[in-house]
PDB file of C-alpha atoms in Angstrom:
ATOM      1  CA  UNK A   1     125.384 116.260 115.600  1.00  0.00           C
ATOM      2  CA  UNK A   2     123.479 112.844 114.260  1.00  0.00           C
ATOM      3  CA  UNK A   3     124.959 111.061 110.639  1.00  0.00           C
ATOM      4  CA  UNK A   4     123.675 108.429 109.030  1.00  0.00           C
ATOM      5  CA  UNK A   5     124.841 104.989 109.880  1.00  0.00           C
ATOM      6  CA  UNK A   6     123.758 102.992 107.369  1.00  0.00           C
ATOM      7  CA  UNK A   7     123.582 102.562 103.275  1.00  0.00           C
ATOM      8  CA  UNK A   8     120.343 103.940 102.729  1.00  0.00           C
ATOM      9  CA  UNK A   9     117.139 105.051 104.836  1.00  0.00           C
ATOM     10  CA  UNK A  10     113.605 106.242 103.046  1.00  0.00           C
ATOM     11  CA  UNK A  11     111.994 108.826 104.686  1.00  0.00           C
ATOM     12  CA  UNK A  12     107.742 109.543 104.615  1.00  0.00           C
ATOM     13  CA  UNK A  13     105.531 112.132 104.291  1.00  0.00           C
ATOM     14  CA  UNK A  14     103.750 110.682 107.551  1.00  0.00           C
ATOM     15  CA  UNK A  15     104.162 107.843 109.837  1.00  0.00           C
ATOM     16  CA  UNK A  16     102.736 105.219 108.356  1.00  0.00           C
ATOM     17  CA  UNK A  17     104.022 102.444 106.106  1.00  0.00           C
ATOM     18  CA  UNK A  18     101.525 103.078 103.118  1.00  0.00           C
ATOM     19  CA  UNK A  19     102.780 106.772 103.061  1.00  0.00           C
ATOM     20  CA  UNK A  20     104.486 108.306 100.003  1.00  0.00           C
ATOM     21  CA  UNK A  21     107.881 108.726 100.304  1.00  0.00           C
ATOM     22  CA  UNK A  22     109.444 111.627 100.539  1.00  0.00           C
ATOM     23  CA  UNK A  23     112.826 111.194  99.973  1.00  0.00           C
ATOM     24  CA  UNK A  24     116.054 108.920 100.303  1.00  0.00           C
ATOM     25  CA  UNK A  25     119.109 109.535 102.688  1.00  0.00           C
ATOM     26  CA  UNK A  26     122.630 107.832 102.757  1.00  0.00           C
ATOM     27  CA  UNK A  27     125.461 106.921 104.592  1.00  0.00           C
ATOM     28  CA  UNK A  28     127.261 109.831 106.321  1.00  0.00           C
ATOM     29  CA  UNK A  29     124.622 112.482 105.681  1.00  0.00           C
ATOM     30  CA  UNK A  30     123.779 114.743 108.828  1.00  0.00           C
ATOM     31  CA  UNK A  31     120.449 114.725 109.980  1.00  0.00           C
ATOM     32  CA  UNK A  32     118.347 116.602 112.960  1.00  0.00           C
ATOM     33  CA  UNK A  33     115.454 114.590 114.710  1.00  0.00           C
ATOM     34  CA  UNK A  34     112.663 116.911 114.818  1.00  0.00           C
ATOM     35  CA  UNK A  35     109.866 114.658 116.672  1.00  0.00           C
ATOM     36  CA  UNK A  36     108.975 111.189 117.339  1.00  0.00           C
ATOM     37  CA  UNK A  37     105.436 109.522 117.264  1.00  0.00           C
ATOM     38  CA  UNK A  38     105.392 106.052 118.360  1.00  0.00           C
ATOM     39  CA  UNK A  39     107.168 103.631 116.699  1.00  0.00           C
ATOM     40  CA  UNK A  40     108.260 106.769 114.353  1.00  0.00           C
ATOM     41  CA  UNK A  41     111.023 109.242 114.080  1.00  0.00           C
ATOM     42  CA  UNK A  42     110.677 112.772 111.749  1.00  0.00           C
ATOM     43  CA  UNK A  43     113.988 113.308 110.718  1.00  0.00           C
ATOM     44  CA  UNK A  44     115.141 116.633 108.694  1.00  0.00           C
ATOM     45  CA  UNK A  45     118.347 115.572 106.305  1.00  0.00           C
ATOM     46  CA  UNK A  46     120.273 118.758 106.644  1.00  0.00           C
ATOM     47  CA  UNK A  47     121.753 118.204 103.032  1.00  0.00           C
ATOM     48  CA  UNK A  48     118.656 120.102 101.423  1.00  0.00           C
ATOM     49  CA  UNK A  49     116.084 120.348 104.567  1.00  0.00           C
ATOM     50  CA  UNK A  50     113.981 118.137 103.413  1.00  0.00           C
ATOM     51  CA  UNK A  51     111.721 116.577 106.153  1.00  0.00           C
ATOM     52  CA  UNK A  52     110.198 113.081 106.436  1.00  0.00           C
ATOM     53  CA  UNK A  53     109.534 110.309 108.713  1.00  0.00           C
ATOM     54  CA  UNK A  54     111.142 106.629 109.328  1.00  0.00           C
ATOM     55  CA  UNK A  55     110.587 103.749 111.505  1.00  0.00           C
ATOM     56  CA  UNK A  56     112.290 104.071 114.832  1.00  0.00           C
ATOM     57  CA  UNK A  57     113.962 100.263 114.643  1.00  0.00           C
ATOM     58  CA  UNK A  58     114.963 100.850 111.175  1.00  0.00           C
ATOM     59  CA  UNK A  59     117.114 103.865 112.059  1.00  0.00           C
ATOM     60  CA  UNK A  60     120.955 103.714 112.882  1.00  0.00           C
ATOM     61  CA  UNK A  61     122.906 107.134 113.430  1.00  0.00           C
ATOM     62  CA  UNK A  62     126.199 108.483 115.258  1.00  0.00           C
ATOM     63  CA  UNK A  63     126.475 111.474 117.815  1.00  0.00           C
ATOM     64  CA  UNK A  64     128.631 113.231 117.550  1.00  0.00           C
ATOM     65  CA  UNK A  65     130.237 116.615 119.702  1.00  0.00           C
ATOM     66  CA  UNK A  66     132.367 117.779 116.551  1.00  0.00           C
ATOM     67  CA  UNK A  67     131.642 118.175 112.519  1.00  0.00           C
ATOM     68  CA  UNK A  68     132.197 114.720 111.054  1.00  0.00           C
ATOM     69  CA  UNK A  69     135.139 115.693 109.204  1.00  0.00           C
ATOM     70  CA  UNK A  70     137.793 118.378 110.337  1.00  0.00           C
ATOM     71  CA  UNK A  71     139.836 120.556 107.707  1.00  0.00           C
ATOM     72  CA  UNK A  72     142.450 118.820 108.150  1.00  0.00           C
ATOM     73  CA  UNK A  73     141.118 115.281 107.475  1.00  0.00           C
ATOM     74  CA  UNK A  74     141.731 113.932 103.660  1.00  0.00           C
ATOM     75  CA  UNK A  75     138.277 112.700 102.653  1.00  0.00           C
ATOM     76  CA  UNK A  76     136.805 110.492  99.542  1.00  0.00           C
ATOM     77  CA  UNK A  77     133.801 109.581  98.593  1.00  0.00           C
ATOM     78  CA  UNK A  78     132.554 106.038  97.088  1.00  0.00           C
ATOM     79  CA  UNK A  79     132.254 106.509  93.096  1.00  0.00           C
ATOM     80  CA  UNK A  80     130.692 103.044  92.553  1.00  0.00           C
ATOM     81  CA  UNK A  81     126.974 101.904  93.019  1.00  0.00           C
ATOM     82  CA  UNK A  82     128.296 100.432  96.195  1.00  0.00           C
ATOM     83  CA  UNK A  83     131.272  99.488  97.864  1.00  0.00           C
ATOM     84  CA  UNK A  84     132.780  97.170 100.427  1.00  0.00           C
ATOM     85  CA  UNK A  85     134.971  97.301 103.373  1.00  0.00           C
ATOM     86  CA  UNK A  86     137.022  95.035 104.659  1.00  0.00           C
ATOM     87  CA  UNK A  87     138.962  94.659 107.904  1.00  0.00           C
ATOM     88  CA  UNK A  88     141.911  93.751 106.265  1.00  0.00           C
ATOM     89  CA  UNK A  89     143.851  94.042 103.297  1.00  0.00           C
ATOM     90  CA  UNK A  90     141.994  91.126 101.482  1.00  0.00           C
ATOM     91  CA  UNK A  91     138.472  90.248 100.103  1.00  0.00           C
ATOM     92  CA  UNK A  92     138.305  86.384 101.274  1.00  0.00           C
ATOM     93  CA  UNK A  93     136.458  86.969 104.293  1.00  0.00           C
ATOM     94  CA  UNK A  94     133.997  89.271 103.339  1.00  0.00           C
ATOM     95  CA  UNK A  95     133.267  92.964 104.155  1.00  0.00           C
ATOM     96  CA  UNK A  96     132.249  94.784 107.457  1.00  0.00           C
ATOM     97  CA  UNK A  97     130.557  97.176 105.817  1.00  0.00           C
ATOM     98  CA  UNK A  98     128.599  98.146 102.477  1.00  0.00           C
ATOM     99  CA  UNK A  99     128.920 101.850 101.678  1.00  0.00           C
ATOM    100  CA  UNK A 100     126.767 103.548  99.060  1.00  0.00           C
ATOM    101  CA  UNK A 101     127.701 105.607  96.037  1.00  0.00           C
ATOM    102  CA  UNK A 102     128.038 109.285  97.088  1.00  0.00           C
ATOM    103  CA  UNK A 103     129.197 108.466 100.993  1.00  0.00           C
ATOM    104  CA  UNK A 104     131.900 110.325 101.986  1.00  0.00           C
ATOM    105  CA  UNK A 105     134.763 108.577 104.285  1.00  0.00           C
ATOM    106  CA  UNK A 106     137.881 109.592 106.115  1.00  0.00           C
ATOM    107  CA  UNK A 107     141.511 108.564 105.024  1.00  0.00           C
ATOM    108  CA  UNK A 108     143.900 107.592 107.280  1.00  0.00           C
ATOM    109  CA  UNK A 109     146.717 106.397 105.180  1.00  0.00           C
ATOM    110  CA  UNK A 110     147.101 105.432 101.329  1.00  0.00           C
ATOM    111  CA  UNK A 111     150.548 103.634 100.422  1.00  0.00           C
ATOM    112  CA  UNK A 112     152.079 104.569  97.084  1.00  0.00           C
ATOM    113  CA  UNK A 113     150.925 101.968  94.108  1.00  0.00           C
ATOM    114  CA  UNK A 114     148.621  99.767  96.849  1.00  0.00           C
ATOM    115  CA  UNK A 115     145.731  98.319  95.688  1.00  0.00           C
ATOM    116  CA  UNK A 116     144.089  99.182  99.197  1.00  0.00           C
ATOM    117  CA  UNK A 117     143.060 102.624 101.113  1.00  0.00           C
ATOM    118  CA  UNK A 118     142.950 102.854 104.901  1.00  0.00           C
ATOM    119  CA  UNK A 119     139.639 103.968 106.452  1.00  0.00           C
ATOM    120  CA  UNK A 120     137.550 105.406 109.089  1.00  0.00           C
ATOM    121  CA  UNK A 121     133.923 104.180 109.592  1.00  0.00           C
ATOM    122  CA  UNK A 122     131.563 106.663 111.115  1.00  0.00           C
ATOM    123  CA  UNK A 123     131.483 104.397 114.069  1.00  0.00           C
ATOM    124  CA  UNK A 124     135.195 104.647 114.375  1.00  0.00           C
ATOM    125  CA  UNK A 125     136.248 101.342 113.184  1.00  0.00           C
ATOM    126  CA  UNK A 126     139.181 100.974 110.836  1.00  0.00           C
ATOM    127  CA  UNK A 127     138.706  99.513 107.437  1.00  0.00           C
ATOM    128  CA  UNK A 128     140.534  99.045 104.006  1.00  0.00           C
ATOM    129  CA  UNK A 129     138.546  99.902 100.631  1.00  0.00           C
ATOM    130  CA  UNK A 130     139.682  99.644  97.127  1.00  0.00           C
ATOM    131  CA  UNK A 131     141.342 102.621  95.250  1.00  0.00           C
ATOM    132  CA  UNK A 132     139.476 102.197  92.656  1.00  0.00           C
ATOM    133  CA  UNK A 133     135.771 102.275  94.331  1.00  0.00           C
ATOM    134  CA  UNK A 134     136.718 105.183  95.467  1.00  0.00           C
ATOM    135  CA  UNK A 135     138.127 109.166  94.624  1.00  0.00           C
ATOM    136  CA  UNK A 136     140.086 111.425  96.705  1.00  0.00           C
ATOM    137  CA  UNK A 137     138.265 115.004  97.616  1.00  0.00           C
ATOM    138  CA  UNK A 138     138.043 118.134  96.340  1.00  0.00           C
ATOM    139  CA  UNK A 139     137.651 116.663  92.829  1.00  0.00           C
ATOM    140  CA  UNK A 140     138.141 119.342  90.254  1.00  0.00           C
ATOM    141  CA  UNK A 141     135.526 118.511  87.690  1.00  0.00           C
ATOM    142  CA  UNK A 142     134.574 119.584  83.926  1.00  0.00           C
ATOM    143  CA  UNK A 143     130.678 120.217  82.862  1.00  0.00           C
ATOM    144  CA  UNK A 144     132.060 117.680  80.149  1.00  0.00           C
ATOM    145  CA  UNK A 145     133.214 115.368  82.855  1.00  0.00           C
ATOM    146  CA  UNK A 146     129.270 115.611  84.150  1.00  0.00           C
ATOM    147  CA  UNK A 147     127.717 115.067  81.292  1.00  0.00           C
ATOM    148  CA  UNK A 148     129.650 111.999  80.583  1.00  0.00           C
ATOM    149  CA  UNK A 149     129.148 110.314  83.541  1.00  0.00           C
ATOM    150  CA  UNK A 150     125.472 110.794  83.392  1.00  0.00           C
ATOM    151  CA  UNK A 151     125.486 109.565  80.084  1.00  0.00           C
ATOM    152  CA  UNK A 152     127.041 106.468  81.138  1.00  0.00           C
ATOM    153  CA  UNK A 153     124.371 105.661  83.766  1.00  0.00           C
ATOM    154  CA  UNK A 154     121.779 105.722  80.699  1.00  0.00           C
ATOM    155  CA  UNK A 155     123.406 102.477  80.046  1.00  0.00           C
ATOM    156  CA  UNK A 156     123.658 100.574  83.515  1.00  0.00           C
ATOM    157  CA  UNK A 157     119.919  99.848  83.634  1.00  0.00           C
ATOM    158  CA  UNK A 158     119.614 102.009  86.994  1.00  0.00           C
ATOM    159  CA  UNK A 159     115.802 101.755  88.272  1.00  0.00           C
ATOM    160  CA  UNK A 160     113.476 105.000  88.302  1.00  0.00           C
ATOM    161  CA  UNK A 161     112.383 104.870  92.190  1.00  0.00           C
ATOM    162  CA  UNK A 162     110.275 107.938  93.538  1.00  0.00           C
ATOM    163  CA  UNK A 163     112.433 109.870  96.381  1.00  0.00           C
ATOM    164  CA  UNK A 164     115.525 108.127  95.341  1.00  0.00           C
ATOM    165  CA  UNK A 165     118.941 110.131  95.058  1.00  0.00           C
ATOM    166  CA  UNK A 166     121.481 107.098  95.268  1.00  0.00           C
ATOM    167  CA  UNK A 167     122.653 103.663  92.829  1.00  0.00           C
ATOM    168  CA  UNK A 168     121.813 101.763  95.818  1.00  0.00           C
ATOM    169  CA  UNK A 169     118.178 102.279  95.167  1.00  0.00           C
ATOM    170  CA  UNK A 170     117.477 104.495  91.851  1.00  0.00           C
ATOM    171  CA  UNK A 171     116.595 107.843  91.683  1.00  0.00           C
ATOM    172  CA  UNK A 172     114.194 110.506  90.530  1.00  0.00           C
ATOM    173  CA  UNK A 173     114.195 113.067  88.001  1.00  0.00           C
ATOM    174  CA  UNK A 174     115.563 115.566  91.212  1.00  0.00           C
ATOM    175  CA  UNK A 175     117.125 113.155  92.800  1.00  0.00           C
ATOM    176  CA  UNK A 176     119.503 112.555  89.819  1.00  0.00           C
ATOM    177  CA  UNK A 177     120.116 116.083  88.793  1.00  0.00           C
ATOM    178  CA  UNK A 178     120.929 117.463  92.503  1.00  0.00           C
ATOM    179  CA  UNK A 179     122.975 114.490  92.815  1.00  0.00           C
ATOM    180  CA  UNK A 180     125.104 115.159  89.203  1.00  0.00           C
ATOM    181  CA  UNK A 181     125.475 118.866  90.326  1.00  0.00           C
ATOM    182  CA  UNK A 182     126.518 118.009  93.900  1.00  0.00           C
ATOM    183  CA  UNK A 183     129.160 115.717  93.163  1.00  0.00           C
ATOM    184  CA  UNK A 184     130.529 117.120  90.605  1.00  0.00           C
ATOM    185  CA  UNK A 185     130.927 121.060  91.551  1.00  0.00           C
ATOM    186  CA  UNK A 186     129.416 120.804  95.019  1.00  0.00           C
ATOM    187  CA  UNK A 187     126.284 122.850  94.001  1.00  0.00           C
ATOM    188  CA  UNK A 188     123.001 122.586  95.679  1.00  0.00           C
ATOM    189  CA  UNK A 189     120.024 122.749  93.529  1.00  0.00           C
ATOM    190  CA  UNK A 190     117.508 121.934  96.148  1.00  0.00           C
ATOM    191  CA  UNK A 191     115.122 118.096  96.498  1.00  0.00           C
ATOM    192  CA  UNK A 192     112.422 118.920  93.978  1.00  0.00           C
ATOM    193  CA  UNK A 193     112.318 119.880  90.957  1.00  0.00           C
ATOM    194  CA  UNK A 194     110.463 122.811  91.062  1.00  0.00           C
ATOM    195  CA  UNK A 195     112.837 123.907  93.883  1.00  0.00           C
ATOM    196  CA  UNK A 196     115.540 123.385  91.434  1.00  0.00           C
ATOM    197  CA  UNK A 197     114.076 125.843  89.044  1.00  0.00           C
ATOM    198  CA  UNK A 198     114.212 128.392  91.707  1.00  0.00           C
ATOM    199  CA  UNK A 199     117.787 128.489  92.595  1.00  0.00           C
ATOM    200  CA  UNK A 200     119.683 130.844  92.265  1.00  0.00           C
ATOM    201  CA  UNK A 201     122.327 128.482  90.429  1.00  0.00           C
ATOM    202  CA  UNK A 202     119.259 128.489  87.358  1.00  0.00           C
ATOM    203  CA  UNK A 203     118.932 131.128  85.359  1.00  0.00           C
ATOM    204  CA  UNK A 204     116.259 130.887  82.459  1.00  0.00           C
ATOM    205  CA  UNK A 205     117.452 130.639  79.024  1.00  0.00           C
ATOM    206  CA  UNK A 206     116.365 130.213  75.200  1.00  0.00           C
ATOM    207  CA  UNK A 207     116.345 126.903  73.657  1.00  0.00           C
ATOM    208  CA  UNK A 208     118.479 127.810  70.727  1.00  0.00           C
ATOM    209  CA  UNK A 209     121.051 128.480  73.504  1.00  0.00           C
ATOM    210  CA  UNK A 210     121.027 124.615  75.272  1.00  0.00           C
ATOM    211  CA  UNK A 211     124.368 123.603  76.207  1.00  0.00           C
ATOM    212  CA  UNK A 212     125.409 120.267  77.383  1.00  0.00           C
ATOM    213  CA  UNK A 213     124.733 120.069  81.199  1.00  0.00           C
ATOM    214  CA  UNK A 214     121.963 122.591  81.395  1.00  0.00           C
ATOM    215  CA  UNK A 215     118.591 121.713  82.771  1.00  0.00           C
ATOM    216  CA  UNK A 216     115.279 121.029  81.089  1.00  0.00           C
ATOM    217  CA  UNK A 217     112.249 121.855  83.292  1.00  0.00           C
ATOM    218  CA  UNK A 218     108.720 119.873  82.632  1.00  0.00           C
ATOM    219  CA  UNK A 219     105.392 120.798  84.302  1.00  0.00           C
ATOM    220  CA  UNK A 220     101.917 121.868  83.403  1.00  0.00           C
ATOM    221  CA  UNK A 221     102.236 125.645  83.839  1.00  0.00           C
ATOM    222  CA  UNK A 222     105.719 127.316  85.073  1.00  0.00           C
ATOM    223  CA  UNK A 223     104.361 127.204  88.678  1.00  0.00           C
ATOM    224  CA  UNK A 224     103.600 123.231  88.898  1.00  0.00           C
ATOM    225  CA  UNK A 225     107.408 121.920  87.429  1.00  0.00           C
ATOM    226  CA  UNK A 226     107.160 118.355  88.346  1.00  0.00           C
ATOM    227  CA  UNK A 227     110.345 116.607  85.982  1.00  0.00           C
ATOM    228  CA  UNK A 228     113.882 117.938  85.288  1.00  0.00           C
ATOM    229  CA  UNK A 229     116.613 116.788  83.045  1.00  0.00           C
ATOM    230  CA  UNK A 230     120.071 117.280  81.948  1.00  0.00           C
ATOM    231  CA  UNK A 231     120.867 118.395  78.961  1.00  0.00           C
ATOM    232  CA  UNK A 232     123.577 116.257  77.052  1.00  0.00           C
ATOM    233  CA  UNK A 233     123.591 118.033  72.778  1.00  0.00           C
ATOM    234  CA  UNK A 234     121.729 117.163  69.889  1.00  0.00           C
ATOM    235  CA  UNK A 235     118.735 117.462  71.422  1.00  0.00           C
ATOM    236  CA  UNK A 236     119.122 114.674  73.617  1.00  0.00           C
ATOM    237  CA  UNK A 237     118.877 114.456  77.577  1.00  0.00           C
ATOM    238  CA  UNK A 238     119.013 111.938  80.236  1.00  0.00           C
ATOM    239  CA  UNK A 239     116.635 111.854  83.379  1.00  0.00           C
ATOM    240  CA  UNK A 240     115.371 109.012  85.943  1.00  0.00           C
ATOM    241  CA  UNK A 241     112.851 108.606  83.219  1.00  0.00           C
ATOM    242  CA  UNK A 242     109.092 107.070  84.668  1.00  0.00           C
ATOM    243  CA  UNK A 243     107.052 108.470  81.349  1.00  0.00           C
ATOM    244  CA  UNK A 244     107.469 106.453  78.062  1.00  0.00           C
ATOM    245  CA  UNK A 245     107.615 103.464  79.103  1.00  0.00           C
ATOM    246  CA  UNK A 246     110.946 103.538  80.139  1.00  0.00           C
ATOM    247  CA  UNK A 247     110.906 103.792  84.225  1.00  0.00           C
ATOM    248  CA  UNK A 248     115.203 104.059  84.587  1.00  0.00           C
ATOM    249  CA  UNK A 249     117.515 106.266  83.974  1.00  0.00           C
ATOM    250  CA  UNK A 250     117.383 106.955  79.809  1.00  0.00           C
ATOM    251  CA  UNK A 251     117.984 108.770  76.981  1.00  0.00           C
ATOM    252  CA  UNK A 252     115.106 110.713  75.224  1.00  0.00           C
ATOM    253  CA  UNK A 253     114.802 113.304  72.682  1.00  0.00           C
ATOM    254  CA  UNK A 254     113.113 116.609  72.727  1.00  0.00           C
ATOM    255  CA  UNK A 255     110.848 115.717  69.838  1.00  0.00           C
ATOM    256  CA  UNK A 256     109.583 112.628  72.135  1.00  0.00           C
ATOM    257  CA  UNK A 257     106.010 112.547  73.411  1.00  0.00           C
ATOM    258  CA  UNK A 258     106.973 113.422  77.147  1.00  0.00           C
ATOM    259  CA  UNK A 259     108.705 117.125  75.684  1.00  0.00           C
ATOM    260  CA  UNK A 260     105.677 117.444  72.684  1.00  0.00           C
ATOM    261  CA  UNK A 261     102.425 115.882  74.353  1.00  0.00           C
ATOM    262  CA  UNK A 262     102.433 114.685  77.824  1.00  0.00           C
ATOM    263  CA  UNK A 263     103.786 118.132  79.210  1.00  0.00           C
ATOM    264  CA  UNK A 264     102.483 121.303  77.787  1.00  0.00           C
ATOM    265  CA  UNK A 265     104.930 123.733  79.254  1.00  0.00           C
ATOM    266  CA  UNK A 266     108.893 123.458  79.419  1.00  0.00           C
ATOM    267  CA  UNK A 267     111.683 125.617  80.369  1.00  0.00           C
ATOM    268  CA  UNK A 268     115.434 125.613  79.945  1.00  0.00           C
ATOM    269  CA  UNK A 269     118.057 126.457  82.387  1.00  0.00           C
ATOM    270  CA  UNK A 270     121.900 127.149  82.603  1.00  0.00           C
TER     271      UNK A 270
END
């Protein structure tokens, strides 16, 4: 098995530096190297199967013979944009590693009312990252919980970026939905968002009956869905917004010119 080794990789739709990208991986994510082509690599993330190519130097992975994580290993996952790892208990002489929001990393020992965690690096070095950067898995989560924290990311100026799914870089409309229903109750709605539509985890609903945390589907006709949002009340939601001039994560209204003009057709999902 291959994982990630580094913050953040973009992966193409072909090998070639002008190409669009596809999509965004991150630290610790397991991925399958389907073919290489020169000076390129096509790499399959085996989070949601989506497919894509990188540059051979960029790329940095571990093998592995075993899962990454066993059942009995206590595992948490970075809850900031980024954070740092240190080789001691101390910040003064700066990290040995940058880990990005959403990686996952094995405990080996937390001492009771310590500002500091012990770690694991996927290369097997031993680190120490603060308690607060990061939260101890499973996390039992509310939809309110959800909703909250994506409303809060409305307001840290986080950059639209096409195939992004992470705070390191910004994300997309998909991106930042799969990535809100992932961490929070470990459900996979697929890259894209007319994937997203599709799964089974979406089932079609009436307007009138919006709750906070469903989904809001965009597109030109009900077979081309090309934006997604979550639903937050009072006929609000936030999305990796690149319409209205806006091109971050936002706020918008359903009365706004992307839900009443720009996009003829619209569906809602619980």
């Amino acid at each position: 098995m291959l994982y990630l080794n580094q913050p953040t990789i973009l992966l193409r739709e072909e090998p070639k530096e002008n190409a669009i990208v596809a999509t965004e991986l991150f630290y610790g994510e397991e991925i399958t190297i389907l073919q290489e082509d020169n000076n390129w690599v096509k790499i399959r993330s085996e989070a949601d199967t989506y497919v894509g190519w990188t540059p051979k130097n960029s790329l940095s992975y571990i093998t592995t013979k075993e899962k990454r994580f066993q059942t009995s290993d206590k595992i948490a996952r970075v809850f900031l944009s980024k954070a740092h790892v240190y080789a001691e208990e101390g910040t003064v002489f700066g990290p040995i590693a940058t880990l990005p929001f959403r990686a996952r990393i094995k405990v080996l020992e937390e001492k009771e009312n310590s500002r500091w965690i012990k770690i694991e690096l996927l290369d097997g070095k031993i680190g120490f990252i603060q308690r607060v950067h990061i939260q101890l898995l499973p996390q039992k989560s509310t939809m309110k919980e959800m909703v909250d924290f994506a409303i809060s990311l409305a307001d840290c100026k986080i950059p639209y970026f096409f195939g992004g799914r992470t705070m390191w870089d910004g994300f997309d409309c998909s991106g930042f939905t799969q990535m809100l229903y992932n961490e929070f109750f470990n459900i996979e709605l697929g890259r894209d968002a007319k994937q997203q539509i599709l799964s089974k985890h979406c089932q079609e609903i009436q307007e009138k009956d919006l709750v906070p945390g469903d989904l809001i589907f965009w597109g030109k006709t009900k077979e081309n869905i090309n934006h997604v949002g979550l639903y937050i009340g009072n006929d609000k939601f936030v999305h990796a917004n690149v319409h209205e001039l806006q091109g971050k994560v936002s706020i918008s209204k359903l009365t706004d010119s992307l839900c009443t003009k720009e996009i003829p057709y619209r569906a809602f999902c619980h």
